PDB file of C-alpha atoms in Angstrom:
ATOM      1  CA  UNK A 185     136.286  87.832 171.799  1.00  0.00           C
ATOM      2  CA  UNK A 186     136.579  86.757 168.214  1.00  0.00           C
ATOM      3  CA  UNK A 187     135.124  89.805 166.280  1.00  0.00           C
ATOM      4  CA  UNK A 188     136.505  93.183 165.653  1.00  0.00           C
ATOM      5  CA  UNK A 189     135.438  95.914 167.934  1.00  0.00           C
ATOM      6  CA  UNK A 190     136.219  99.506 167.066  1.00  0.00           C
ATOM      7  CA  UNK A 191     136.786 101.261 170.382  1.00  0.00           C
ATOM      8  CA  UNK A 192     137.905 104.849 169.296  1.00  0.00           C
ATOM      9  CA  UNK A 193     137.867 106.728 166.015  1.00  0.00           C
ATOM     10  CA  UNK A 194     138.729 110.277 165.034  1.00  0.00           C
ATOM     11  CA  UNK A 195     138.585 112.033 161.571  1.00  0.00           C
ATOM     12  CA  UNK A 196     139.598 115.616 160.729  1.00  0.00           C
ATOM     13  CA  UNK A 197     142.163 118.213 161.683  1.00  0.00           C
ATOM     14  CA  UNK A 198     143.810 117.394 165.077  1.00  0.00           C
ATOM     15  CA  UNK A 199     144.596 119.754 167.888  1.00  0.00           C
ATOM     16  CA  UNK A 200     146.119 119.045 171.284  1.00  0.00           C
ATOM     17  CA  UNK A 201     142.597 119.257 172.853  1.00  0.00           C
ATOM     18  CA  UNK A 202     141.447 116.363 170.500  1.00  0.00           C
ATOM     19  CA  UNK A 203     144.382 114.252 171.653  1.00  0.00           C
ATOM     20  CA  UNK A 204     143.454 114.950 175.288  1.00  0.00           C
ATOM     21  CA  UNK A 205     139.894 113.932 174.651  1.00  0.00           C
ATOM     22  CA  UNK A 206     140.849 110.721 172.868  1.00  0.00           C
ATOM     23  CA  UNK A 207     143.152 109.749 175.785  1.00  0.00           C
ATOM     24  CA  UNK A 208     140.365 110.321 178.200  1.00  0.00           C
ATOM     25  CA  UNK A 209     138.163 108.058 176.089  1.00  0.00           C
ATOM     26  CA  UNK A 210     140.937 105.435 176.031  1.00  0.00           C
ATOM     27  CA  UNK A 211     141.241 105.502 179.825  1.00  0.00           C
ATOM     28  CA  UNK A 212     137.461 105.080 180.187  1.00  0.00           C
ATOM     29  CA  UNK A 213     137.543 102.288 177.516  1.00  0.00           C
ATOM     30  CA  UNK A 214     140.372 100.347 179.180  1.00  0.00           C
ATOM     31  CA  UNK A 215     138.550 100.626 182.593  1.00  0.00           C
ATOM     32  CA  UNK A 216     135.371  99.261 181.056  1.00  0.00           C
ATOM     33  CA  UNK A 217     137.366  96.334 179.511  1.00  0.00           C
ATOM     34  CA  UNK A 218     139.321  95.739 182.786  1.00  0.00           C
ATOM     35  CA  UNK A 219     142.509  95.827 180.913  1.00  0.00           C
ATOM     36  CA  UNK A 220     145.776  95.864 182.966  1.00  0.00           C
ATOM     37  CA  UNK A 221     147.506  99.156 183.499  1.00  0.00           C
ATOM     38  CA  UNK A 222     150.418  97.937 181.462  1.00  0.00           C
ATOM     39  CA  UNK A 223     148.207  97.507 178.314  1.00  0.00           C
ATOM     40  CA  UNK A 224     146.715 100.875 178.940  1.00  0.00           C
ATOM     41  CA  UNK A 225     150.116 102.644 179.158  1.00  0.00           C
ATOM     42  CA  UNK A 226     151.460 101.018 176.059  1.00  0.00           C
ATOM     43  CA  UNK A 227     148.245 101.921 174.014  1.00  0.00           C
ATOM     44  CA  UNK A 228     148.450 105.424 175.434  1.00  0.00           C
ATOM     45  CA  UNK A 229     152.079 105.797 174.120  1.00  0.00           C
ATOM     46  CA  UNK A 230     151.202 104.373 170.704  1.00  0.00           C
ATOM     47  CA  UNK A 231     148.102 106.505 170.302  1.00  0.00           C
ATOM     48  CA  UNK A 232     149.581 109.845 171.599  1.00  0.00           C
ATOM     49  CA  UNK A 233     152.748 109.469 169.471  1.00  0.00           C
ATOM     50  CA  UNK A 234     150.605 108.466 166.315  1.00  0.00           C
ATOM     51  CA  UNK A 235     148.355 111.421 166.842  1.00  0.00           C
ATOM     52  CA  UNK A 236     151.114 113.908 167.509  1.00  0.00           C
ATOM     53  CA  UNK A 237     152.950 112.763 164.342  1.00  0.00           C
ATOM     54  CA  UNK A 238     149.841 113.457 162.316  1.00  0.00           C
ATOM     55  CA  UNK A 239     149.255 116.839 163.993  1.00  0.00           C
ATOM     56  CA  UNK A 240     152.871 117.969 163.630  1.00  0.00           C
ATOM     57  CA  UNK A 241     153.114 116.862 160.073  1.00  0.00           C
ATOM     58  CA  UNK A 242     149.843 118.565 159.036  1.00  0.00           C
ATOM     59  CA  UNK A 243     150.951 121.808 160.793  1.00  0.00           C
ATOM     60  CA  UNK A 244     154.244 121.701 159.059  1.00  0.00           C
ATOM     61  CA  UNK A 245     152.910 120.967 155.657  1.00  0.00           C
ATOM     62  CA  UNK A 246     150.061 123.408 155.402  1.00  0.00           C
ATOM     63  CA  UNK A 247     146.942 121.956 156.992  1.00  0.00           C
ATOM     64  CA  UNK A 248     145.037 124.373 155.027  1.00  0.00           C
ATOM     65  CA  UNK A 249     146.074 122.802 151.721  1.00  0.00           C
ATOM     66  CA  UNK A 250     142.977 121.272 150.003  1.00  0.00           C
ATOM     67  CA  UNK A 251     144.368 117.732 150.187  1.00  0.00           C
ATOM     68  CA  UNK A 252     144.013 117.794 153.997  1.00  0.00           C
ATOM     69  CA  UNK A 253     140.382 118.750 153.611  1.00  0.00           C
ATOM     70  CA  UNK A 254     139.563 116.122 150.945  1.00  0.00           C
ATOM     71  CA  UNK A 255     141.680 113.466 152.804  1.00  0.00           C
ATOM     72  CA  UNK A 256     141.628 114.424 156.474  1.00  0.00           C
ATOM     73  CA  UNK A 257     143.816 112.713 158.986  1.00  0.00           C
ATOM     74  CA  UNK A 258     142.160 109.764 160.746  1.00  0.00           C
ATOM     75  CA  UNK A 259     142.764 107.514 163.654  1.00  0.00           C
ATOM     76  CA  UNK A 260     141.156 104.192 164.763  1.00  0.00           C
ATOM     77  CA  UNK A 261     141.656 101.735 167.622  1.00  0.00           C
ATOM     78  CA  UNK A 262     140.263  98.355 167.108  1.00  0.00           C
ATOM     79  CA  UNK A 263     140.324  95.311 169.504  1.00  0.00           C
ATOM     80  CA  UNK A 264     140.341  92.001 167.721  1.00  0.00           C
ATOM     81  CA  UNK A 265     140.905  88.561 169.374  1.00  0.00           C
ATOM     82  CA  UNK A 266     143.941  88.986 171.580  1.00  0.00           C
ATOM     83  CA  UNK A 267     145.319  92.276 170.197  1.00  0.00           C
ATOM     84  CA  UNK A 268     144.707  95.899 169.619  1.00  0.00           C
ATOM     85  CA  UNK A 269     145.249  97.578 166.297  1.00  0.00           C
ATOM     86  CA  UNK A 270     146.034 101.254 166.083  1.00  0.00           C
ATOM     87  CA  UNK A 271     145.771 102.681 162.606  1.00  0.00           C
ATOM     88  CA  UNK A 272     146.647 106.292 161.831  1.00  0.00           C
ATOM     89  CA  UNK A 273     146.407 107.884 158.431  1.00  0.00           C
ATOM     90  CA  UNK A 274     147.302 111.309 156.980  1.00  0.00           C
ATOM     91  CA  UNK A 275     148.320 112.828 153.625  1.00  0.00           C
ATOM     92  CA  UNK A 276     152.035 113.034 153.146  1.00  0.00           C
ATOM     93  CA  UNK A 277     154.112 114.776 150.438  1.00  0.00           C
ATOM     94  CA  UNK A 278     155.477 112.341 147.943  1.00  0.00           C
ATOM     95  CA  UNK A 279     158.759 114.000 148.349  1.00  0.00           C
ATOM     96  CA  UNK A 280     158.904 112.903 151.991  1.00  0.00           C
ATOM     97  CA  UNK A 281     158.029 109.216 151.342  1.00  0.00           C
ATOM     98  CA  UNK A 282     161.525 107.739 150.663  1.00  0.00           C
ATOM     99  CA  UNK A 283     163.055 109.264 153.809  1.00  0.00           C
ATOM    100  CA  UNK A 284     160.188 107.992 155.925  1.00  0.00           C
ATOM    101  CA  UNK A 285     160.287 104.532 154.415  1.00  0.00           C
ATOM    102  CA  UNK A 286     164.033 104.343 154.908  1.00  0.00           C
ATOM    103  CA  UNK A 287     163.614 105.444 158.620  1.00  0.00           C
ATOM    104  CA  UNK A 288     160.788 103.138 159.447  1.00  0.00           C
ATOM    105  CA  UNK A 289     162.537 100.171 157.763  1.00  0.00           C
ATOM    106  CA  UNK A 290     165.698 100.934 159.591  1.00  0.00           C
ATOM    107  CA  UNK A 291     164.060 100.995 162.972  1.00  0.00           C
ATOM    108  CA  UNK A 292     161.777  98.029 162.236  1.00  0.00           C
ATOM    109  CA  UNK A 293     165.109  95.988 161.633  1.00  0.00           C
ATOM    110  CA  UNK A 294     166.358  96.563 165.195  1.00  0.00           C
ATOM    111  CA  UNK A 295     166.024  94.209 168.113  1.00  0.00           C
ATOM    112  CA  UNK A 296     164.906  95.401 171.551  1.00  0.00           C
ATOM    113  CA  UNK A 297     168.282  96.148 172.732  1.00  0.00           C
ATOM    114  CA  UNK A 298     169.206  98.175 169.642  1.00  0.00           C
ATOM    115  CA  UNK A 299     165.974 100.073 169.866  1.00  0.00           C
ATOM    116  CA  UNK A 300     166.599 101.026 173.413  1.00  0.00           C
ATOM    117  CA  UNK A 301     170.159 101.982 172.557  1.00  0.00           C
ATOM    118  CA  UNK A 302     169.095 104.272 169.582  1.00  0.00           C
ATOM    119  CA  UNK A 303     166.353 105.823 171.732  1.00  0.00           C
ATOM    120  CA  UNK A 304     168.889 106.731 174.502  1.00  0.00           C
ATOM    121  CA  UNK A 305     171.493 108.002 171.981  1.00  0.00           C
ATOM    122  CA  UNK A 306     168.822 110.116 170.297  1.00  0.00           C
ATOM    123  CA  UNK A 307     167.805 111.644 173.634  1.00  0.00           C
ATOM    124  CA  UNK A 308     171.443 112.096 174.737  1.00  0.00           C
ATOM    125  CA  UNK A 309     172.351 113.892 171.512  1.00  0.00           C
ATOM    126  CA  UNK A 310     169.469 116.309 171.840  1.00  0.00           C
ATOM    127  CA  UNK A 311     169.201 116.875 168.058  1.00  0.00           C
ATOM    128  CA  UNK A 312     165.703 118.228 167.502  1.00  0.00           C
ATOM    129  CA  UNK A 313     163.866 118.956 164.255  1.00  0.00           C
ATOM    130  CA  UNK A 314     162.109 122.098 163.524  1.00  0.00           C
ATOM    131  CA  UNK A 315     158.859 120.304 164.555  1.00  0.00           C
ATOM    132  CA  UNK A 316     160.228 119.872 168.045  1.00  0.00           C
ATOM    133  CA  UNK A 317     160.881 116.212 167.883  1.00  0.00           C
ATOM    134  CA  UNK A 318     164.044 114.132 167.460  1.00  0.00           C
ATOM    135  CA  UNK A 319     162.503 111.289 165.544  1.00  0.00           C
ATOM    136  CA  UNK A 320     161.429 109.719 168.832  1.00  0.00           C
ATOM    137  CA  UNK A 321     157.732 109.215 167.906  1.00  0.00           C
ATOM    138  CA  UNK A 322     158.290 106.175 165.836  1.00  0.00           C
ATOM    139  CA  UNK A 323     160.820 104.731 168.283  1.00  0.00           C
ATOM    140  CA  UNK A 324     158.318 105.198 171.099  1.00  0.00           C
ATOM    141  CA  UNK A 325     155.686 103.462 169.116  1.00  0.00           C
ATOM    142  CA  UNK A 326     158.050 100.615 168.306  1.00  0.00           C
ATOM    143  CA  UNK A 327     159.161 100.210 171.872  1.00  0.00           C
ATOM    144  CA  UNK A 328     155.649 100.235 173.273  1.00  0.00           C
ATOM    145  CA  UNK A 329     154.184  97.720 170.641  1.00  0.00           C
ATOM    146  CA  UNK A 330     156.934  95.125 170.678  1.00  0.00           C
ATOM    147  CA  UNK A 331     155.925  94.757 167.109  1.00  0.00           C
ATOM    148  CA  UNK A 332     157.181  96.208 163.684  1.00  0.00           C
ATOM    149  CA  UNK A 333     155.403  99.191 162.482  1.00  0.00           C
ATOM    150  CA  UNK A 334     153.270  98.361 159.415  1.00  0.00           C
ATOM    151  CA  UNK A 335     152.841 101.100 156.887  1.00  0.00           C
ATOM    152  CA  UNK A 336     151.509 101.858 153.464  1.00  0.00           C
ATOM    153  CA  UNK A 337     151.540 104.743 151.007  1.00  0.00           C
ATOM    154  CA  UNK A 338     148.597 105.186 148.583  1.00  0.00           C
ATOM    155  CA  UNK A 339     149.105 107.845 145.984  1.00  0.00           C
ATOM    156  CA  UNK A 340     146.556 110.550 145.978  1.00  0.00           C
ATOM    157  CA  UNK A 341     147.954 112.800 143.322  1.00  0.00           C
ATOM    158  CA  UNK A 342     151.295 113.927 141.880  1.00  0.00           C
ATOM    159  CA  UNK A 343     152.133 115.732 145.144  1.00  0.00           C
ATOM    160  CA  UNK A 344     150.623 113.764 147.928  1.00  0.00           C
ATOM    161  CA  UNK A 345     150.077 110.184 149.109  1.00  0.00           C
ATOM    162  CA  UNK A 346     148.044 108.708 151.909  1.00  0.00           C
ATOM    163  CA  UNK A 347     150.352 107.442 154.629  1.00  0.00           C
ATOM    164  CA  UNK A 348     148.988 104.806 156.997  1.00  0.00           C
ATOM    165  CA  UNK A 349     150.659 103.171 159.994  1.00  0.00           C
ATOM    166  CA  UNK A 350     149.341 100.010 161.481  1.00  0.00           C
ATOM    167  CA  UNK A 351     150.598  99.088 164.837  1.00  0.00           C
ATOM    168  CA  UNK A 352     149.568  95.875 166.733  1.00  0.00           C
ATOM    169  CA  UNK A 353     149.686  95.378 170.432  1.00  0.00           C
ATOM    170  CA  UNK A 354     149.115  91.894 171.759  1.00  0.00           C
ATOM    171  CA  UNK A 355     146.868  91.884 174.942  1.00  0.00           C
ATOM    172  CA  UNK A 356     146.968  88.171 175.873  1.00  0.00           C
TER     173      UNK A 356
END
């Protein structure tokens, strides 16, 4: 299959029910494509973590703020010759960009053994943020994809930028 095929898309405010619906569609889609269970499980992890990151960030930072209505969060799963691409986008406060860049760059620099070790240490330490996570979402995405997390920040205004992650999962 040489051309891009969009398999799943979502735009707008996310709730847990939306995530559940998307994962049900993913399961159906993977069955229709006769994908191995391993690919399905990796995509499930990447997608759920990406969507939960969007949802938690939006809730924490005032999903009622007009920027979230003008630039709503979005998600897309595309299949393209030998791989899947998960793209997740949401507004982010400009004041949060540096810390997020630093974190993603630091975990992207780790090898598989280091990722596993950091993951286990993070779980063992049990240090959780006010959003309920311990920074495990991006680590889960990195572990599942076996690829670096691509990201961009596109300025929307003085207070917000559009944060996009791109995660590739090889399926061949």
